Amino acid sequence: MSVGLNKNFILKFLRFGVIGGVVFVFDACCFWLLLKVFGAPGIARALSVTLAMGLSWWLNRWFTFHADADRQSWTELIQFILSQLPGACVNSLTSVLAYHYLGYAMNNPWISVACGSCAGLSINFLMANFFVFKKKTGPATARSPE
C-alpha cells in the first residue's frame, strides 16, 4: 500500500468528518424549527433526520467522494441511507451507554451525543467508502501483443 493511497484515505475521512459536523448542525436546526412548526417531537425528528441524511449524501457525494455524475443518484441515495444504519445503531447505543455510565455525560447530555457521533463516524465512513462510493473498476484490459 502506498503512502499516497493512505494520504487520500485519510483526507477522505477528514472531509467525511467535516461534512458530519455540518450535517449535525443542519439536523439540530431542522429539528428545532420543525418542532416549533409541528409541535410533535416524533414527526420533527423523523423529518429532520430524513433531511439530514439527504444533505449528508449530497455533500459527501460531491465533496468527499467526488462521485461520478452519471451514476443513478436515487439508487445511490438509497444505498447511502442503508449503509449508514449500522453506524446509526452504534451511535445510538454508545450515546445511551455514555449517558448512563459517564458521570459527566449525565450532567452534559451533549457529551453522550458526541461520544455516539465519534463511535458511528468510522463505521459510517467505511460503509460509504467501500460500499456506496467505491470506484468502479473496468474490465481487465487485454495485453497488446509485443
PDB file of C-alpha atoms in Angstrom:
ATOM      1  CA  MET A   1       0.000   0.000   0.000  1.00  0.00           C
ATOM      2  CA  SER A   2       1.494   3.324  -0.998  1.00  0.00           C
ATOM      3  CA  VAL A   3       1.721   6.458   1.103  1.00  0.00           C
ATOM      4  CA  GLY A   4      -0.374   8.342  -1.490  1.00  0.00           C
ATOM      5  CA  LEU A   5      -3.262   5.919  -1.016  1.00  0.00           C
ATOM      6  CA  ASN A   6      -3.095   6.297   2.764  1.00  0.00           C
ATOM      7  CA  LYS A   7      -2.998  10.084   2.475  1.00  0.00           C
ATOM      8  CA  ASN A   8      -6.014  10.045   0.142  1.00  0.00           C
ATOM      9  CA  PHE A   9      -7.924   7.747   2.505  1.00  0.00           C
ATOM     10  CA  ILE A  10      -7.157   9.979   5.499  1.00  0.00           C
ATOM     11  CA  LEU A  11      -8.177  13.118   3.604  1.00  0.00           C
ATOM     12  CA  LYS A  12     -11.478  11.486   2.637  1.00  0.00           C
ATOM     13  CA  PHE A  13     -12.053  10.523   6.263  1.00  0.00           C
ATOM     14  CA  LEU A  14     -11.384  14.107   7.409  1.00  0.00           C
ATOM     15  CA  ARG A  15     -13.721  15.527   4.753  1.00  0.00           C
ATOM     16  CA  PHE A  16     -16.373  12.995   5.810  1.00  0.00           C
ATOM     17  CA  GLY A  17     -15.972  14.211   9.406  1.00  0.00           C
ATOM     18  CA  VAL A  18     -16.326  17.863   8.382  1.00  0.00           C
ATOM     19  CA  ILE A  19     -19.491  17.039   6.446  1.00  0.00           C
ATOM     20  CA  GLY A  20     -20.734  15.169   9.523  1.00  0.00           C
ATOM     21  CA  GLY A  21     -20.273  18.319  11.610  1.00  0.00           C
ATOM     22  CA  VAL A  22     -22.118  20.462   9.082  1.00  0.00           C
ATOM     23  CA  VAL A  23     -24.956  17.945   8.849  1.00  0.00           C
ATOM     24  CA  PHE A  24     -25.159  17.719  12.644  1.00  0.00           C
ATOM     25  CA  VAL A  25     -25.766  21.489  12.866  1.00  0.00           C
ATOM     26  CA  PHE A  26     -28.270  21.316   9.987  1.00  0.00           C
ATOM     27  CA  ASP A  27     -30.099  18.412  11.659  1.00  0.00           C
ATOM     28  CA  ALA A  28     -30.277  20.203  15.002  1.00  0.00           C
ATOM     29  CA  CYS A  29     -31.584  23.393  13.371  1.00  0.00           C
ATOM     30  CA  CYS A  30     -34.178  21.478  11.344  1.00  0.00           C
ATOM     31  CA  PHE A  31     -35.311  19.572  14.423  1.00  0.00           C
ATOM     32  CA  TRP A  32     -35.712  22.802  16.404  1.00  0.00           C
ATOM     33  CA  LEU A  33     -37.600  24.527  13.581  1.00  0.00           C
ATOM     34  CA  LEU A  34     -39.832  21.527  12.785  1.00  0.00           C
ATOM     35  CA  LEU A  35     -40.582  21.068  16.474  1.00  0.00           C
ATOM     36  CA  LYS A  36     -41.809  24.665  16.557  1.00  0.00           C
ATOM     37  CA  VAL A  37     -43.895  24.127  13.401  1.00  0.00           C
ATOM     38  CA  PHE A  38     -45.442  20.728  14.220  1.00  0.00           C
ATOM     39  CA  GLY A  39     -45.194  20.623  17.999  1.00  0.00           C
ATOM     40  CA  ALA A  40     -44.622  16.854  17.809  1.00  0.00           C
ATOM     41  CA  PRO A  41     -41.083  15.659  18.558  1.00  0.00           C
ATOM     42  CA  GLY A  42     -41.507  12.339  16.728  1.00  0.00           C
ATOM     43  CA  ILE A  43     -42.597  13.961  13.473  1.00  0.00           C
ATOM     44  CA  ALA A  44     -39.990  16.701  13.797  1.00  0.00           C
ATOM     45  CA  ARG A  45     -37.209  14.184  14.430  1.00  0.00           C
ATOM     46  CA  ALA A  46     -38.222  11.902  11.573  1.00  0.00           C
ATOM     47  CA  LEU A  47     -38.282  14.822   9.139  1.00  0.00           C
ATOM     48  CA  SER A  48     -35.027  16.342  10.387  1.00  0.00           C
ATOM     49  CA  VAL A  49     -33.201  13.006  10.142  1.00  0.00           C
ATOM     50  CA  THR A  50     -34.561  12.471   6.627  1.00  0.00           C
ATOM     51  CA  LEU A  51     -33.423  15.922   5.526  1.00  0.00           C
ATOM     52  CA  ALA A  52     -30.051  15.470   7.231  1.00  0.00           C
ATOM     53  CA  MET A  53     -29.461  12.101   5.531  1.00  0.00           C
ATOM     54  CA  GLY A  54     -30.238  13.634   2.145  1.00  0.00           C
ATOM     55  CA  LEU A  55     -27.866  16.531   2.762  1.00  0.00           C
ATOM     56  CA  SER A  56     -25.165  14.182   4.054  1.00  0.00           C
ATOM     57  CA  TRP A  57     -25.402  12.029   0.941  1.00  0.00           C
ATOM     58  CA  TRP A  58     -25.335  15.011  -1.407  1.00  0.00           C
ATOM     59  CA  LEU A  59     -22.399  16.755   0.308  1.00  0.00           C
ATOM     60  CA  ASN A  60     -20.371  13.566   0.661  1.00  0.00           C
ATOM     61  CA  ARG A  61     -21.109  12.609  -2.927  1.00  0.00           C
ATOM     62  CA  TRP A  62     -19.809  15.941  -4.120  1.00  0.00           C
ATOM     63  CA  PHE A  63     -17.136  16.945  -1.575  1.00  0.00           C
ATOM     64  CA  THR A  64     -15.775  13.744  -0.041  1.00  0.00           C
ATOM     65  CA  PHE A  65     -16.015  11.054  -2.687  1.00  0.00           C
ATOM     66  CA  HIS A  66     -16.305  13.047  -5.938  1.00  0.00           C
ATOM     67  CA  ALA A  67     -18.815  10.515  -7.249  1.00  0.00           C
ATOM     68  CA  ASP A  68     -19.451  10.128 -10.948  1.00  0.00           C
ATOM     69  CA  ALA A  69     -22.266  12.321 -12.171  1.00  0.00           C
ATOM     70  CA  ASP A  70     -23.569   9.594 -14.464  1.00  0.00           C
ATOM     71  CA  ARG A  71     -24.435   7.196 -11.639  1.00  0.00           C
ATOM     72  CA  GLN A  72     -28.093   6.754 -10.766  1.00  0.00           C
ATOM     73  CA  SER A  73     -28.453   9.133  -7.869  1.00  0.00           C
ATOM     74  CA  TRP A  74     -31.691   7.705  -6.396  1.00  0.00           C
ATOM     75  CA  THR A  75     -30.194   4.233  -6.202  1.00  0.00           C
ATOM     76  CA  GLU A  76     -27.063   5.672  -4.648  1.00  0.00           C
ATOM     77  CA  LEU A  77     -29.112   7.669  -2.124  1.00  0.00           C
ATOM     78  CA  ILE A  78     -30.943   4.513  -1.017  1.00  0.00           C
ATOM     79  CA  GLN A  79     -27.620   2.649  -0.765  1.00  0.00           C
ATOM     80  CA  PHE A  80     -26.187   5.507   1.291  1.00  0.00           C
ATOM     81  CA  ILE A  81     -29.097   5.562   3.720  1.00  0.00           C
ATOM     82  CA  LEU A  82     -28.994   1.789   4.184  1.00  0.00           C
ATOM     83  CA  SER A  83     -25.202   1.821   4.593  1.00  0.00           C
ATOM     84  CA  GLN A  84     -25.455   4.369   7.395  1.00  0.00           C
ATOM     85  CA  LEU A  85     -27.851   2.295   9.526  1.00  0.00           C
ATOM     86  CA  PRO A  86     -25.126   0.223  11.284  1.00  0.00           C
ATOM     87  CA  GLY A  87     -23.311   3.433  12.239  1.00  0.00           C
ATOM     88  CA  ALA A  88     -26.563   4.961  13.454  1.00  0.00           C
ATOM     89  CA  CYS A  89     -27.156   1.932  15.698  1.00  0.00           C
ATOM     90  CA  VAL A  90     -23.631   2.137  17.133  1.00  0.00           C
ATOM     91  CA  ASN A  91     -24.078   5.893  17.568  1.00  0.00           C
ATOM     92  CA  SER A  92     -27.334   5.449  19.479  1.00  0.00           C
ATOM     93  CA  LEU A  93     -26.064   2.634  21.671  1.00  0.00           C
ATOM     94  CA  THR A  94     -22.854   4.481  22.517  1.00  0.00           C
ATOM     95  CA  SER A  95     -24.782   7.664  23.316  1.00  0.00           C
ATOM     96  CA  VAL A  96     -27.112   5.849  25.690  1.00  0.00           C
ATOM     97  CA  LEU A  97     -24.254   3.975  27.388  1.00  0.00           C
ATOM     98  CA  ALA A  98     -22.207   7.154  27.754  1.00  0.00           C
ATOM     99  CA  TYR A  99     -25.200   8.982  29.200  1.00  0.00           C
ATOM    100  CA  HIS A 100     -25.836   6.274  31.785  1.00  0.00           C
ATOM    101  CA  TYR A 101     -22.253   5.365  32.711  1.00  0.00           C
ATOM    102  CA  LEU A 102     -20.187   8.532  32.324  1.00  0.00           C
ATOM    103  CA  GLY A 103     -20.986  10.862  35.197  1.00  0.00           C
ATOM    104  CA  TYR A 104     -20.011  13.961  33.252  1.00  0.00           C
ATOM    105  CA  ALA A 105     -22.280  12.983  30.360  1.00  0.00           C
ATOM    106  CA  MET A 106     -25.287  12.667  32.677  1.00  0.00           C
ATOM    107  CA  ASN A 107     -24.980  16.338  33.520  1.00  0.00           C
ATOM    108  CA  ASN A 108     -23.975  17.337  29.989  1.00  0.00           C
ATOM    109  CA  PRO A 109     -26.019  15.256  27.513  1.00  0.00           C
ATOM    110  CA  TRP A 110     -24.196  16.750  24.534  1.00  0.00           C
ATOM    111  CA  ILE A 111     -21.146  14.730  25.684  1.00  0.00           C
ATOM    112  CA  SER A 112     -23.083  11.497  25.183  1.00  0.00           C
ATOM    113  CA  VAL A 113     -24.167  12.685  21.726  1.00  0.00           C
ATOM    114  CA  ALA A 114     -20.545  13.497  20.871  1.00  0.00           C
ATOM    115  CA  CYS A 115     -19.394  10.043  22.061  1.00  0.00           C
ATOM    116  CA  GLY A 116     -22.023   8.403  19.891  1.00  0.00           C
ATOM    117  CA  SER A 117     -21.126  10.531  16.895  1.00  0.00           C
ATOM    118  CA  CYS A 118     -17.467   9.621  17.201  1.00  0.00           C
ATOM    119  CA  ALA A 119     -18.303   5.926  17.532  1.00  0.00           C
ATOM    120  CA  GLY A 120     -20.560   5.935  14.484  1.00  0.00           C
ATOM    121  CA  LEU A 121     -18.288   8.129  12.338  1.00  0.00           C
ATOM    122  CA  SER A 122     -15.758   5.448  11.426  1.00  0.00           C
ATOM    123  CA  ILE A 123     -18.405   2.842  10.644  1.00  0.00           C
ATOM    124  CA  ASN A 124     -20.373   5.297   8.517  1.00  0.00           C
ATOM    125  CA  PHE A 125     -17.234   6.355   6.639  1.00  0.00           C
ATOM    126  CA  LEU A 126     -16.121   2.794   5.935  1.00  0.00           C
ATOM    127  CA  MET A 127     -19.578   1.792   4.725  1.00  0.00           C
ATOM    128  CA  ALA A 128     -19.838   4.834   2.434  1.00  0.00           C
ATOM    129  CA  ASN A 129     -16.286   4.474   1.144  1.00  0.00           C
ATOM    130  CA  PHE A 130     -16.310   0.753   0.392  1.00  0.00           C
ATOM    131  CA  PHE A 131     -19.952   0.073  -0.453  1.00  0.00           C
ATOM    132  CA  VAL A 132     -21.622   3.224  -1.771  1.00  0.00           C
ATOM    133  CA  PHE A 133     -18.965   5.407  -3.367  1.00  0.00           C
ATOM    134  CA  LYS A 134     -16.461   2.729  -4.341  1.00  0.00           C
ATOM    135  CA  LYS A 135     -14.797   3.384  -7.653  1.00  0.00           C
ATOM    136  CA  LYS A 136     -15.930   1.028 -10.351  1.00  0.00           C
ATOM    137  CA  THR A 137     -13.166  -0.929 -11.940  1.00  0.00           C
ATOM    138  CA  GLY A 138     -13.441  -1.613 -15.609  1.00  0.00           C
ATOM    139  CA  PRO A 139     -12.890  -4.972 -17.240  1.00  0.00           C
ATOM    140  CA  ALA A 140      -9.310  -6.084 -17.371  1.00  0.00           C
ATOM    141  CA  THR A 141      -7.656  -4.827 -20.492  1.00  0.00           C
ATOM    142  CA  ALA A 142      -6.006  -7.341 -22.701  1.00  0.00           C
ATOM    143  CA  ARG A 143      -2.293  -7.001 -23.131  1.00  0.00           C
ATOM    144  CA  SER A 144      -1.263  -5.841 -26.533  1.00  0.00           C
ATOM    145  CA  PRO A 145       0.930  -8.230 -28.493  1.00  0.00           C
ATOM    146  CA  GLU A 146       4.581  -7.359 -28.355  1.00  0.00           C
TER     147      GLU A 146
END
